[in-house]
PDB file of C-alpha atoms in Angstrom:
ATOM      1  CA  LEU A  23     106.910 133.007 108.316  1.00 70.00           C
ATOM      2  CA  ILE A  24     103.547 132.730 106.968  1.00 74.00           C
ATOM      3  CA  VAL A  25     104.124 135.064 104.065  1.00 73.00           C
ATOM      4  CA  PRO A  26     107.022 132.965 102.691  1.00 79.00           C
ATOM      5  CA  LEU A  27     105.075 129.757 103.268  1.00 83.00           C
ATOM      6  CA  ALA A  28     101.749 131.371 101.451  1.00 81.00           C
ATOM      7  CA  ASN A  29     103.908 132.533  98.851  1.00 81.00           C
ATOM      8  CA  LYS A  30     105.465 129.090  98.230  1.00 87.00           C
ATOM      9  CA  LEU A  31     101.928 127.411  98.466  1.00 88.00           C
ATOM     10  CA  ILE A  32     100.652 129.727  95.941  1.00 86.00           C
ATOM     11  CA  ILE A  33     103.319 128.997  93.459  1.00 89.00           C
ATOM     12  CA  ASP A  34     103.199 125.057  93.995  1.00 92.00           C
ATOM     13  CA  TYR A  35      99.322 124.523  94.203  1.00 92.00           C
ATOM     14  CA  GLY A  36      97.695 127.967  92.883  1.00 89.00           C
ATOM     15  CA  TRP A  37      95.854 130.483  95.021  1.00 85.00           C
ATOM     16  CA  ARG A  38      92.612 128.616  95.681  1.00 90.00           C
ATOM     17  CA  LYS A  39      94.192 125.409  97.063  1.00 93.00           C
ATOM     18  CA  SER A  40      96.724 127.743  98.936  1.00 90.00           C
ATOM     19  CA  TYR A  41      94.092 129.441 100.806  1.00 88.00           C
ATOM     20  CA  LEU A  42      92.272 126.274 101.455  1.00 93.00           C
ATOM     21  CA  ILE A  43      95.533 124.876 103.070  1.00 92.00           C
ATOM     22  CA  VAL A  44      96.159 128.020 105.129  1.00 89.00           C
ATOM     23  CA  ALA A  45      92.328 128.108 106.397  1.00 91.00           C
ATOM     24  CA  VAL A  46      92.853 124.485 107.461  1.00 94.00           C
ATOM     25  CA  MET A  47      96.189 125.199 109.131  1.00 92.00           C
ATOM     26  CA  ALA A  48      94.752 128.234 110.781  1.00 91.00           C
ATOM     27  CA  PHE A  49      91.854 126.473 112.215  1.00 95.00           C
ATOM     28  CA  ILE A  50      93.794 123.552 113.459  1.00 95.00           C
ATOM     29  CA  ILE A  51      96.275 126.082 115.318  1.00 93.00           C
ATOM     30  CA  VAL A  52      93.202 128.177 116.984  1.00 93.00           C
ATOM     31  CA  THR A  53      91.531 125.206 117.921  1.00 94.00           C
ATOM     32  CA  VAL A  54      94.556 123.444 119.769  1.00 94.00           C
ATOM     33  CA  SER A  55      95.851 127.174 121.083  1.00 91.00           C
ATOM     34  CA  ALA A  56      92.184 127.625 122.599  1.00 88.00           C
ATOM     35  CA  GLN A  57      92.474 124.269 124.559  1.00 88.00           C
ATOM     36  CA  PHE A  58      95.263 126.211 126.850  1.00 84.00           C
ATOM     37  CA  LEU A  59      92.931 129.119 127.216  1.00 79.00           C
ATOM     38  CA  ARG A  60      91.505 129.779 130.869  1.00 71.00           C
ATOM     39  CA  ARG A  61      88.244 131.916 130.964  1.00 69.00           C
ATOM     40  CA  ASP A  62      88.192 132.907 134.774  1.00 71.00           C
ATOM     41  CA  PRO A  63      91.244 134.474 136.605  1.00 68.00           C
ATOM     42  CA  SER A  64      89.965 132.801 139.973  1.00 72.00           C
ATOM     43  CA  LYS A  65      90.930 129.318 138.626  1.00 72.00           C
ATOM     44  CA  MET A  66      94.400 130.519 138.500  1.00 72.00           C
ATOM     45  CA  GLY A  67      94.534 131.762 141.711  1.00 74.00           C
ATOM     46  CA  LEU A  68      94.170 135.515 140.312  1.00 74.00           C
ATOM     47  CA  GLN A  69      91.480 138.503 140.517  1.00 75.00           C
ATOM     48  CA  PRO A  70      89.800 140.049 137.769  1.00 69.00           C
ATOM     49  CA  TYR A  71      91.522 143.014 136.081  1.00 69.00           C
ATOM     50  CA  GLY A  72      90.653 146.257 138.118  1.00 68.00           C
ATOM     51  CA  PHE A  73      89.493 144.279 141.230  1.00 69.00           C
ATOM     52  CA  SER A  74      89.640 146.144 144.485  1.00 69.00           C
ATOM     53  CA  PRO A  75      87.929 144.876 147.502  1.00 67.00           C
ATOM     54  CA  GLU A  76      86.471 148.345 148.355  1.00 65.00           C
ATOM     55  CA  ASN A  77      84.630 148.560 145.228  1.00 57.00           C
ATOM     56  CA  SER A  78      83.285 145.001 144.875  1.00 54.00           C
ATOM     57  CA  GLU A  79      81.731 142.429 146.848  1.00 51.00           C
ATOM     58  CA  SER A  80      83.229 139.126 146.992  1.00 46.00           C
ATOM     59  CA  THR A  81      82.380 135.820 148.213  1.00 45.00           C
ATOM     60  CA  VAL A  82      84.929 132.871 148.481  1.00 44.00           C
ATOM     61  CA  SER A  83      83.717 129.428 148.773  1.00 43.00           C
ATOM     62  CA  THR A  84      85.959 126.505 148.629  1.00 42.00           C
ATOM     63  CA  GLN A  85      85.220 123.037 147.319  1.00 44.00           C
ATOM     64  CA  ASP A  86      86.864 120.065 148.537  1.00 44.00           C
ATOM     65  CA  SER A  87      87.897 117.835 145.725  1.00 45.00           C
ATOM     66  CA  GLU A  88      91.403 116.102 144.539  1.00 42.00           C
ATOM     67  CA  GLN A  89      92.914 119.624 143.940  1.00 44.00           C
ATOM     68  CA  LYS A  90      90.915 121.801 146.150  1.00 45.00           C
ATOM     69  CA  LYS A  91      89.489 124.223 143.636  1.00 44.00           C
ATOM     70  CA  SER A  92      88.885 127.769 145.051  1.00 46.00           C
ATOM     71  CA  SER A  93      85.915 129.537 143.101  1.00 47.00           C
ATOM     72  CA  ARG A  94      85.387 133.433 143.644  1.00 51.00           C
ATOM     73  CA  THR A  95      82.415 135.530 142.434  1.00 53.00           C
ATOM     74  CA  TYR A  96      82.773 139.270 141.944  1.00 51.00           C
ATOM     75  CA  GLN A  97      80.282 141.960 141.236  1.00 58.00           C
ATOM     76  CA  ALA A  98      81.538 143.927 138.838  1.00 58.00           C
ATOM     77  CA  SER A  99      81.482 148.272 138.984  1.00 65.00           C
ATOM     78  CA  GLY A 100      81.400 150.798 136.623  1.00 76.00           C
ATOM     79  CA  LEU A 101      79.662 152.538 134.022  1.00 83.00           C
ATOM     80  CA  THR A 102      76.650 150.908 132.532  1.00 86.00           C
ATOM     81  CA  LEU A 103      76.245 150.903 128.680  1.00 87.00           C
ATOM     82  CA  LYS A 104      73.748 153.771 128.703  1.00 90.00           C
ATOM     83  CA  GLU A 105      76.038 156.066 130.991  1.00 90.00           C
ATOM     84  CA  SER A 106      79.283 155.271 128.928  1.00 90.00           C
ATOM     85  CA  LEU A 107      77.542 156.447 125.744  1.00 92.00           C
ATOM     86  CA  ARG A 108      77.209 159.747 127.347  1.00 92.00           C
ATOM     87  CA  THR A 109      80.954 160.382 127.903  1.00 93.00           C
ATOM     88  CA  TYR A 110      83.161 161.982 125.743  1.00 93.00           C
ATOM     89  CA  GLN A 111      86.104 159.557 126.413  1.00 92.00           C
ATOM     90  CA  LEU A 112      84.287 156.851 124.819  1.00 93.00           C
ATOM     91  CA  TYR A 113      84.003 158.693 121.486  1.00 95.00           C
ATOM     92  CA  LEU A 114      87.576 159.998 121.827  1.00 92.00           C
ATOM     93  CA  MET A 115      89.001 156.215 122.412  1.00 89.00           C
ATOM     94  CA  GLY A 116      87.019 155.189 119.402  1.00 93.00           C
ATOM     95  CA  PHE A 117      88.336 158.182 117.055  1.00 94.00           C
ATOM     96  CA  ILE A 118      92.012 157.182 118.485  1.00 86.00           C
ATOM     97  CA  PHE A 119      91.297 153.554 117.382  1.00 87.00           C
ATOM     98  CA  PHE A 120      89.764 154.221 114.341  1.00 93.00           C
ATOM     99  CA  CYS A 121      92.812 156.559 113.368  1.00 88.00           C
ATOM    100  CA  SER A 122      95.401 154.174 114.222  1.00 84.00           C
ATOM    101  CA  TYR A 123      93.965 151.195 112.563  1.00 87.00           C
ATOM    102  CA  LEU A 124      93.051 152.702 109.675  1.00 91.00           C
ATOM    103  CA  LEU A 125      96.828 154.135 109.236  1.00 86.00           C
ATOM    104  CA  PHE A 126      98.037 150.557 110.174  1.00 86.00           C
ATOM    105  CA  TYR A 127      95.821 148.879 107.491  1.00 89.00           C
ATOM    106  CA  ILE A 128      96.925 151.482 105.026  1.00 90.00           C
ATOM    107  CA  ILE A 129     100.523 150.854 105.822  1.00 88.00           C
ATOM    108  CA  ILE A 130     100.114 147.149 105.574  1.00 87.00           C
ATOM    109  CA  SER A 131      98.099 146.916 102.387  1.00 88.00           C
ATOM    110  CA  HIS A 132     100.395 149.466 100.285  1.00 91.00           C
ATOM    111  CA  PHE A 133     104.137 148.389 101.811  1.00 91.00           C
ATOM    112  CA  VAL A 134     105.317 145.941  99.699  1.00 90.00           C
ATOM    113  CA  LEU A 135     104.283 148.071  96.795  1.00 92.00           C
ATOM    114  CA  HIS A 136     106.066 151.072  98.340  1.00 93.00           C
ATOM    115  CA  VAL A 137     109.320 149.036  99.205  1.00 94.00           C
ATOM    116  CA  THR A 138     109.298 147.493  95.675  1.00 93.00           C
ATOM    117  CA  GLY A 139     108.820 151.015  94.054  1.00 93.00           C
ATOM    118  CA  GLU A 140     111.968 152.321  96.294  1.00 94.00           C
ATOM    119  CA  GLY A 141     114.048 149.649  94.229  1.00 94.00           C
ATOM    120  CA  ILE A 142     113.867 147.132  96.877  1.00 94.00           C
ATOM    121  CA  PRO A 143     113.637 143.214  95.613  1.00 93.00           C
ATOM    122  CA  LEU A 144     110.228 141.626  95.993  1.00 89.00           C
ATOM    123  CA  GLU A 145     111.741 138.671  97.810  1.00 89.00           C
ATOM    124  CA  ASN A 146     113.402 141.349 100.738  1.00 92.00           C
ATOM    125  CA  ALA A 147     110.095 143.261 100.634  1.00 92.00           C
ATOM    126  CA  VAL A 148     108.135 140.182 101.616  1.00 88.00           C
ATOM    127  CA  THR A 149     110.987 139.256 104.345  1.00 91.00           C
ATOM    128  CA  ILE A 150     110.455 142.891 105.729  1.00 93.00           C
ATOM    129  CA  MET A 151     106.574 142.261 106.030  1.00 90.00           C
ATOM    130  CA  SER A 152     107.698 138.936 107.901  1.00 88.00           C
ATOM    131  CA  VAL A 153     109.849 140.834 110.059  1.00 92.00           C
ATOM    132  CA  LEU A 154     107.064 143.393 110.896  1.00 92.00           C
ATOM    133  CA  GLY A 155     104.735 140.430 111.766  1.00 89.00           C
ATOM    134  CA  VAL A 156     107.295 139.099 114.147  1.00 91.00           C
ATOM    135  CA  ALA A 157     107.870 142.401 115.691  1.00 93.00           C
ATOM    136  CA  GLY A 158     104.263 142.554 115.955  1.00 91.00           C
ATOM    137  CA  ILE A 159     103.819 139.589 117.976  1.00 91.00           C
ATOM    138  CA  ALA A 160     107.030 140.936 120.413  1.00 92.00           C
ATOM    139  CA  GLY A 161     105.346 144.323 120.683  1.00 91.00           C
ATOM    140  CA  ARG A 162     102.203 142.903 122.021  1.00 90.00           C
ATOM    141  CA  VAL A 163     103.867 140.627 124.556  1.00 91.00           C
ATOM    142  CA  LEU A 164     106.205 143.392 125.622  1.00 92.00           C
ATOM    143  CA  MET A 165     103.706 146.260 125.561  1.00 91.00           C
ATOM    144  CA  GLY A 166     101.298 144.106 127.720  1.00 89.00           C
ATOM    145  CA  VAL A 167     104.296 143.742 130.331  1.00 91.00           C
ATOM    146  CA  PHE A 168     105.007 147.483 130.057  1.00 92.00           C
ATOM    147  CA  ALA A 169     101.434 148.302 130.634  1.00 91.00           C
ATOM    148  CA  ASP A 170     101.101 146.173 133.668  1.00 89.00           C
ATOM    149  CA  ARG A 171     104.054 147.983 135.074  1.00 91.00           C
ATOM    150  CA  PHE A 172     103.478 151.405 134.275  1.00 92.00           C
ATOM    151  CA  GLY A 173      99.822 151.386 133.472  1.00 90.00           C
ATOM    152  CA  ASN A 174      97.524 151.311 130.362  1.00 88.00           C
ATOM    153  CA  GLU A 175      97.851 155.205 129.892  1.00 88.00           C
ATOM    154  CA  LYS A 176     101.483 155.229 129.481  1.00 92.00           C
ATOM    155  CA  ALA A 177     101.767 152.161 127.220  1.00 91.00           C
ATOM    156  CA  MET A 178      99.015 153.767 124.932  1.00 86.00           C
ATOM    157  CA  ILE A 179     100.980 156.876 124.532  1.00 90.00           C
ATOM    158  CA  THR A 180     104.231 155.122 124.079  1.00 92.00           C
ATOM    159  CA  SER A 181     102.835 152.648 121.298  1.00 88.00           C
ATOM    160  CA  SER A 182     101.343 156.013 119.541  1.00 86.00           C
ATOM    161  CA  LEU A 183     104.703 157.776 119.961  1.00 91.00           C
ATOM    162  CA  LEU A 184     106.541 154.592 118.420  1.00 90.00           C
ATOM    163  CA  MET A 185     103.853 154.393 115.516  1.00 88.00           C
ATOM    164  CA  ALA A 186     104.165 158.008 114.866  1.00 89.00           C
ATOM    165  CA  PHE A 187     108.136 157.835 114.742  1.00 93.00           C
ATOM    166  CA  SER A 188     107.769 154.877 112.507  1.00 92.00           C
ATOM    167  CA  PHE A 189     105.543 156.873 110.015  1.00 90.00           C
ATOM    168  CA  ILE A 190     108.162 159.693 109.908  1.00 93.00           C
ATOM    169  CA  TRP A 191     110.823 157.103 109.380  1.00 94.00           C
ATOM    170  CA  LEU A 192     109.085 155.561 106.456  1.00 93.00           C
ATOM    171  CA  LEU A 193     108.788 158.748 104.638  1.00 92.00           C
ATOM    172  CA  VAL A 194     112.501 159.129 104.456  1.00 94.00           C
ATOM    173  CA  SER A 195     113.370 155.419 103.913  1.00 93.00           C
ATOM    174  CA  ASN A 196     115.031 154.291 100.773  1.00 93.00           C
ATOM    175  CA  GLN A 197     117.349 151.681 101.794  1.00 94.00           C
ATOM    176  CA  LEU A 198     116.906 148.257 102.961  1.00 94.00           C
ATOM    177  CA  TRP A 199     118.153 148.450 106.545  1.00 95.00           C
ATOM    178  CA  MET A 200     115.827 151.693 106.830  1.00 96.00           C
ATOM    179  CA  PHE A 201     112.850 149.454 105.910  1.00 95.00           C
ATOM    180  CA  PHE A 202     113.893 146.872 108.231  1.00 96.00           C
ATOM    181  CA  LEU A 203     114.237 149.111 111.131  1.00 96.00           C
ATOM    182  CA  PHE A 204     110.884 150.734 110.320  1.00 95.00           C
ATOM    183  CA  ALA A 205     109.338 147.289 110.372  1.00 94.00           C
ATOM    184  CA  ILE A 206     110.709 146.616 114.005  1.00 94.00           C
ATOM    185  CA  ILE A 207     109.506 149.862 115.366  1.00 93.00           C
ATOM    186  CA  PHE A 208     106.042 149.710 113.631  1.00 91.00           C
ATOM    187  CA  GLY A 209     105.627 145.997 114.760  1.00 84.00           C
ATOM    188  CA  PHE A 210     105.670 147.487 118.260  1.00 79.00           C
TER     189      PHE A 210
END
């Protein structure tokens, strides 16, 4: 949706005014969306992620007001920054994220050029990029649900396998439908 809109704006107003228009639109959307965020899980009657009563001290205090708000404070448990810097898992995860995002941004940066080099028209290449963006949004939501049900480790492994499969698929893709399939799988 954004890519065709940005393309239309660039054609109609030039790239400088288009960047300004997109920036103002993004600022408005982010500002309005931020009004619906809640920082504290206890305001929604939830506990913080990873909370267990055995590992944390909790105190509950109820305030009488129109809505009878419940506020909770939790003492965090886990490693300190200094302790975490001594674990190999931190560096392993950092390396994995570095490699994943490096590959992701290489694909994003060169995808349209690659697709047009395979003989696909520019308009279709831009549409494929839009599908990739929509699939990315859907994938983040669905993988979040998957992680909640089956655990973060299985979600990370599943995402990595989907990304690896999509890279292999991209190597053999040379038709429009193959690129659309790549966009859907890679988006997740």
